[in-house]
Amino acid sequence: MKEYKTISEVSGPLVYVDIDEPVAYDEMVEIETPDGEVKRGQVLESSDEFVAIQVFEGTEGIGQDASVRFLGETLKMPVTEDLLGRVLDGSGQPIDGGPDIVPEERRDIVGEAINPHAREYPEEFIQTGVSAIDGMNTLVRGQKLPIFSASGLPHSDLALQIARQASVPEEEASEEGGSEFAVVFGAMGITAEEANEFMEDFERTGALERSVVFMNLADDPAVERTVTPRMALTTAEYLAFEKDYHVLVILTDMTNYCEALREIGAAREEVPGRRGYPGYMYTDLAQLYERAGRIEGREGSVTQIPILTMPGDDDTHPIPDLTGYITEGQIMMDRDLNSQGVTPPVNVLPSLSRLMDDGIGEGLTREDHGDVSDQLYAAYAEGEDLRDLVNIVGREALSDRDNLYLDFADRFEAEFVDQGFDTNRSVEETLDLGWELLSLFPKEELNRVDEELIEQYYVEDEAEAEEAAAAD
Amino acid sequence: MSQAEEITDSGVIESVSGPVVTATDLDAQMNDVVYVGDEGLMGEVIEIEGEVTTIQVYEETSGISPGGPVDNTGEPLTVDLGPGMLDSIYDGVQRPLDVLQGEMGAFLDRGVDAPGIDLEKEWSFEPVVEEGDHVEAGDVLGTVDETVSIEHKVLVPPRSDGGEVTEVNAGEYTVDEPVAVLDSGEEIAMRQEWPVRRARPSKDKHTPRTPLVTGQRIQDGLFPLAKGGTAAIPGPFGSGKTVTQQQLAKWSDADIVVYIGCGERGNEMTEVIEDFPELEDPQTGNPLMARTCLIANTSNMPVAARESCIYTGITIAEYYRDMGYDVALMADSTSRWAEAMREISSRLEEMPGEEGYPAYLAARLAQFYERAGLYTTLNDDEGSVSVVGAVSPPGGDFSEPVTQNTLRIVKTFWALDADLAERRHFPAINWNESYSLYKDQLDDWWRENVSEDFPEVRQWAVDVLDEETELQEIVQLVGKDALPDDQQLTLEVARYLREAWLQQNALHDVDTNCEPAKTYKMLTAIKTFNDAAFDALEAGVPVDEIQNVDAAPRLNRMGVQEDWDEYIEELKDDLTAQLRDLY
Ligand SMILES: Nc1ncnc2c1ncn2[C@@H]1O[C@H](COP(=O)(O)OP(=O)(O)O)[C@@H](O)[C@H]1O
Ligand SMILES: [Mg+2]
């Protein structure tokens, strides 16, 4: 292995080295400082005279006297089922004091794209026990459904609630019980406090045994964050497609990941895209998010719940924007709902699950699911609109019909959405609750629901009670 | 993709940076296809400057090093054209994804070539010319049954000099075996090649006068697209670009559909692959896949192939046009294509234009949409390519360069609206912002094929919706009850137009596709309500009572009726009678 002492430039996270033998694009590099510290990096650009290297652990201590070794391979990681129950740092080194990892296989962390022809369309309903999700933004196995949050909102609590409560009702009812469930958790630049919140919950519920944890904390090197999600996803793919696990991958916080990308781009003096983020960020993020899914003929699945905090609560910011263009929907957390004490503070209107339609309905959840969801959306949107108007003209100036919608919107938030982080509702309970609220309206208003379903599920006395109350 | 026959020259890799590789010592011309490194990754020459040739590589370049070989084929990027393209799914350089799966499993490996059409399969060829006939470029030599729906016409290649047919026989042929021989000695096989970046030749381009019927009420009814026309669907994520395009792929009355997934989700392509074989083509009753060719370069596949997939798609579309078919091409999303151009351009360190896009963005978009049209083909038949492009503006802001440059070219604009999507008003096409410049030239078709008064009824609906928009501004300030009765009634009629007519549920078995006669008849039902309601109002009936007639909410159920004709007739009678009974 050739060793160079020819560093020509160190700039931010980048090191430039003159070379005289070809080095491959993406090849792994070790840089040893004079005091014996070894840092790892990767070739970002390779020409016949020099290479640009991005250093994962930060460039402090690297000078022209450091020596550079090219390892002759791209970044690989050991994978084995024994990773379950382990805690690793952001570049895959164990930090839990456990034994060394004995690999069954070493895999390139930049996964290859799944051939769309080999995919199986995800349509198995996952019950999260959260009404705003199950009822109106249903999650299915193999989906990538991010949480769009903002600083100070309880996105971690929601992610943990999902991880704790997620179940596939059909499978639980059947004898075999299906494949096993595992969690891969990838932390990027979160605080130690947030990390503890996750770890404590994993330990308390016993989830840690079936989890693999990758931790890059706020004070860990930023460039390492570009590696952490790839490690997490490589592990997830291995467990899902070789070992038949149903893997739930939680990645938090994707905003920190994107900041690291921006930092590298800036150091390379690339032409920046929107708001300074690299022009290739869409492609880069897609290479992470698209690693969710199901594959024909394989038992397991990779389901992703990435979490991101929207800078300035702005959902048009490039990070949520590009994410939303790639993922299969989004769960939107809302600051107003949060300050009203609604938990989880999910605003269903801008939320979406694109894979919902094929995962719900007769034989999957319940025949009325799609219609109930549509009607709840339409009614809540109308109620929300009227709130603005009420502020101007007052309730008295509104028609009876409008007042019904306002009542509905209030009760929808208080009863349907605000369930607390510890309540686990079955999808039937969620839908029944939906009907209870929809039955505030006279039947003719429910124009999104099939007439037969109205006959079957409409709660008659709800309307009568309402009428009686109005008559008083 | 067509298979390179030979290597004309070899050079050496000088540098690698993402999808861009430079080489020295390579004798090449612009757009030549080359193979890079020991793995033989496919690429295309995009710049030549002195000694240095720059190449965009269609596969991941991880592990490629300077010093490795670059082999030039001396040929531009071409597609294989011939029977077998329908019912197929290709990547951005026309490699069949099912073949790739067979060779490398579920994940896409590198360095594997595969011909665009099956070279072994035998097709049953029926000649339509005889020995002694004179043929020219573009003429039909014979046919093969490509799928249950489509008769594939074997054409004399566009660059042929033509001549007298000296040999032509019915029989079983592979795509490379000659089906005809001309007196010039030219042997013509079913397989042809064509460079993707060049439009296939045709005779004249005409003004389209027939709608591409989409089966979607708001599109057919208010903002129609013509066969041979162009349309753009811009909208933020989640507003319905993909569903709208898929609806068109399913229900439009094109003969052939080319559907390009350009830089979008893998599962969306999987959905099409799984659903289309099960769905019935409303024209023929055959499986939809039998008229469909899919091209998938998903967001995680190499970015350079995202740039080429648009050209691969439009070239295939033109080829079927040359057979006299009406082809509809959907590209989801053209923004990803533009971004791929931007990414490559920035690696070349070209001078960036607006928002970092290359200065040639507008020209490339225009060239692409220009390949749409209603044409007289070389053989004096008529064929068309309609192009529908989704646009994904960052932050949903339509003022960005891709949307703006697209709107300068296309004639139909379906503006998707996040606000409508949030309230689950689908399709979330904003009726105030959208337009179609084909509307007037298609009126005759509607008069002849649907109803003499269609344009007038449509105009009535447009007027009501316009009035609603104005009234809503007042309502926002004072509440609805403060409006005079006639305006309140107008709002009620507009609500039925929106909820019963403009909304259409793509997920509902019946509502998903609405034939023009139904689109028209539903509209007349709402107009019947309108007319009878205003009569009642004039006779002194309070607006509350009018709004509460029993029959009115049944308007909302028209879309889901299979026996719509009967249902609407009855509904109209009931509406008229019930409103008349009020006074
Ligand atoms: N015509 C429609 N009918 C019913 N639902 C629709 C329709 N159009 C869009 N949707 C809903 O909106 C979601 C997002 O639509 P999609 O086409 O994927 O958006 P985009 O491509 O603009 O991101 C879909 O998953 C579906 O639930
Ligand atoms: Mg889409």
Coordinates of N, CA, C and O in Angstrom, one line a residue, chain A residues 113-118, chain B residues 1 3 58-59 89-116 296 301-302:
Chain A
A113 N -29.1 0.8 -6.4 CA -30.6 1.1 -6.6 C -31.4 -0.2 -6.7 O -30.9 -1.1 -7.5
I114 N -32.5 -0.3 -6.1 CA -33.4 -1.4 -6.4 C -34.0 -1.2 -7.8 O -34.5 -0.2 -8.1
N115 N -33.9 -2.3 -8.5 CA -34.5 -2.3 -9.9 C -36.1 -2.2 -9.7 O -36.7 -3.0 -9.0
P116 N -36.7 -1.1 -10.3 CA -38.1 -0.9 -10.0 C -38.9 -2.2 -10.5 O -40.0 -2.5 -9.9
H117 N -38.4 -2.9 -11.4 CA -39.1 -4.1 -11.8 C -39.0 -5.2 -10.8 O -39.9 -6.1 -10.8
A118 N -38.1 -5.1 -9.8 CA -38.0 -6.1 -8.8 C -38.7 -5.8 -7.5 O -38.8 -6.5 -6.6
Chain B
M1 N -31.5 0.1 -25.7 CA -30.4 0.7 -26.4 C -29.8 -0.3 -27.4 O -29.9 -1.5 -27.2
Q3 N -26.9 -2.2 -29.6 CA -25.6 -2.7 -29.2 C -24.5 -2.2 -30.0 O -24.6 -2.2 -31.3
Y58 N -23.5 7.0 -17.6 CA -24.9 6.5 -17.2 C -24.9 5.5 -16.1 O -26.0 5.0 -15.8
E59 N -23.8 5.2 -15.5 CA -23.8 4.3 -14.3 C -23.0 4.9 -13.2 O -22.2 5.8 -13.4
I89 N -40.6 -2.4 -19.9 CA -40.1 -1.3 -19.1 C -38.6 -1.2 -19.2 O -37.9 -2.2 -19.1
Y90 N -38.2 0.0 -19.6 CA -36.8 0.3 -19.8 C -36.2 1.3 -18.8 O -36.9 2.0 -18.2
D91 N -34.9 1.2 -18.7 CA -34.2 2.3 -18.0 C -33.9 3.5 -18.9 O -34.4 3.4 -20.1
G92 N -33.2 4.5 -18.5 CA -33.1 5.7 -19.3 C -32.3 5.6 -20.6 O -32.4 6.4 -21.4
V93 N -31.6 4.4 -20.7 CA -30.8 4.2 -22.0 C -31.4 2.9 -22.7 O -30.7 2.2 -23.4
Q94 N -32.6 2.7 -22.5 CA -33.4 1.6 -23.1 C -32.9 0.2 -22.8 O -32.9 -0.7 -23.7
R95 N -32.4 0.0 -21.6 CA -32.1 -1.4 -21.2 C -33.3 -2.0 -20.6 O -33.8 -1.3 -19.6
P96 N -33.8 -3.1 -21.0 CA -35.0 -3.6 -20.4 C -34.8 -4.0 -18.9 O -33.9 -4.8 -18.6
L97 N -35.6 -3.5 -18.0 CA -35.4 -3.7 -16.6 C -35.6 -5.2 -16.2 O -35.1 -5.7 -15.2
D98 N -36.5 -5.9 -16.9 CA -36.7 -7.3 -16.6 C -35.5 -8.1 -17.0 O -35.1 -9.0 -16.2
V99 N -34.9 -7.8 -18.1 CA -33.7 -8.5 -18.5 C -32.6 -8.2 -17.5 O -31.9 -9.1 -17.1
L100 N -32.5 -7.0 -17.1 CA -31.4 -6.6 -16.1 C -31.6 -7.4 -14.8 O -30.7 -7.9 -14.2
Q101 N -32.9 -7.5 -14.4 CA -33.2 -8.2 -13.1 C -32.8 -9.7 -13.3 O -32.2 -10.2 -12.4
G102 N -33.0 -10.2 -14.4 CA -32.6 -11.6 -14.7 C -31.1 -11.8 -14.6 O -30.6 -12.8 -14.1
E103 N -30.4 -10.8 -15.1 CA -28.9 -10.9 -15.1 C -28.3 -10.5 -13.8 O -27.2 -11.0 -13.5
M104 N -28.8 -9.5 -13.1 CA -28.1 -9.1 -11.9 C -29.0 -9.1 -10.6 O -28.5 -8.5 -9.6
G105 N -30.1 -9.6 -10.6 CA -30.9 -9.7 -9.4 C -31.7 -8.4 -9.1 O -31.8 -7.6 -10.0
A106 N -32.1 -8.3 -7.9 CA -33.0 -7.2 -7.5 C -32.4 -5.8 -7.5 O -33.1 -4.8 -7.6
F107 N -31.1 -5.8 -7.4 CA -30.4 -4.5 -7.3 C -29.6 -4.2 -8.6 O -29.2 -5.2 -9.2
L108 N -29.6 -3.0 -9.0 CA -29.0 -2.6 -10.3 C -27.5 -2.6 -10.2 O -26.9 -1.7 -9.6
D109 N -26.8 -3.5 -10.8 CA -25.4 -3.6 -10.8 C -24.9 -2.8 -12.0 O -25.7 -2.2 -12.7
R110 N -23.6 -2.8 -12.3 CA -23.1 -1.9 -13.4 C -22.6 -2.7 -14.5 O -22.3 -3.9 -14.4
G111 N -22.3 -2.0 -15.6 CA -21.6 -2.6 -16.7 C -22.3 -3.7 -17.5 O -21.6 -4.5 -18.1
V112 N -23.6 -3.8 -17.4 CA -24.3 -4.8 -18.1 C -25.1 -4.1 -19.3 O -25.9 -3.2 -19.1
D113 N -24.9 -4.6 -20.5 CA -25.6 -4.1 -21.6 C -26.7 -5.1 -22.0 O -26.6 -6.3 -21.7
A114 N -27.8 -4.6 -22.5 CA -28.9 -5.4 -23.0 C -29.6 -4.8 -24.1 O -29.8 -3.6 -24.1
P115 N -29.9 -5.5 -25.2 CA -30.6 -4.9 -26.3 C -32.0 -4.4 -25.9 O -32.6 -5.0 -25.1
G116 N -32.4 -3.3 -26.6 CA -33.7 -2.8 -26.3 C -34.9 -3.6 -26.7 O -35.9 -3.6 -26.1
A296 N -38.2 4.0 -17.0 CA -38.0 4.3 -15.6 C -36.6 4.7 -15.3 O -35.7 3.8 -15.4
M301 N -31.4 6.3 -9.4 CA -30.6 5.8 -10.5 C -29.7 6.9 -11.0 O -29.9 8.1 -10.8
P302 N -28.7 6.5 -11.8 CA -27.7 7.5 -12.2 C -28.2 8.7 -12.9 O -29.1 8.6 -13.7

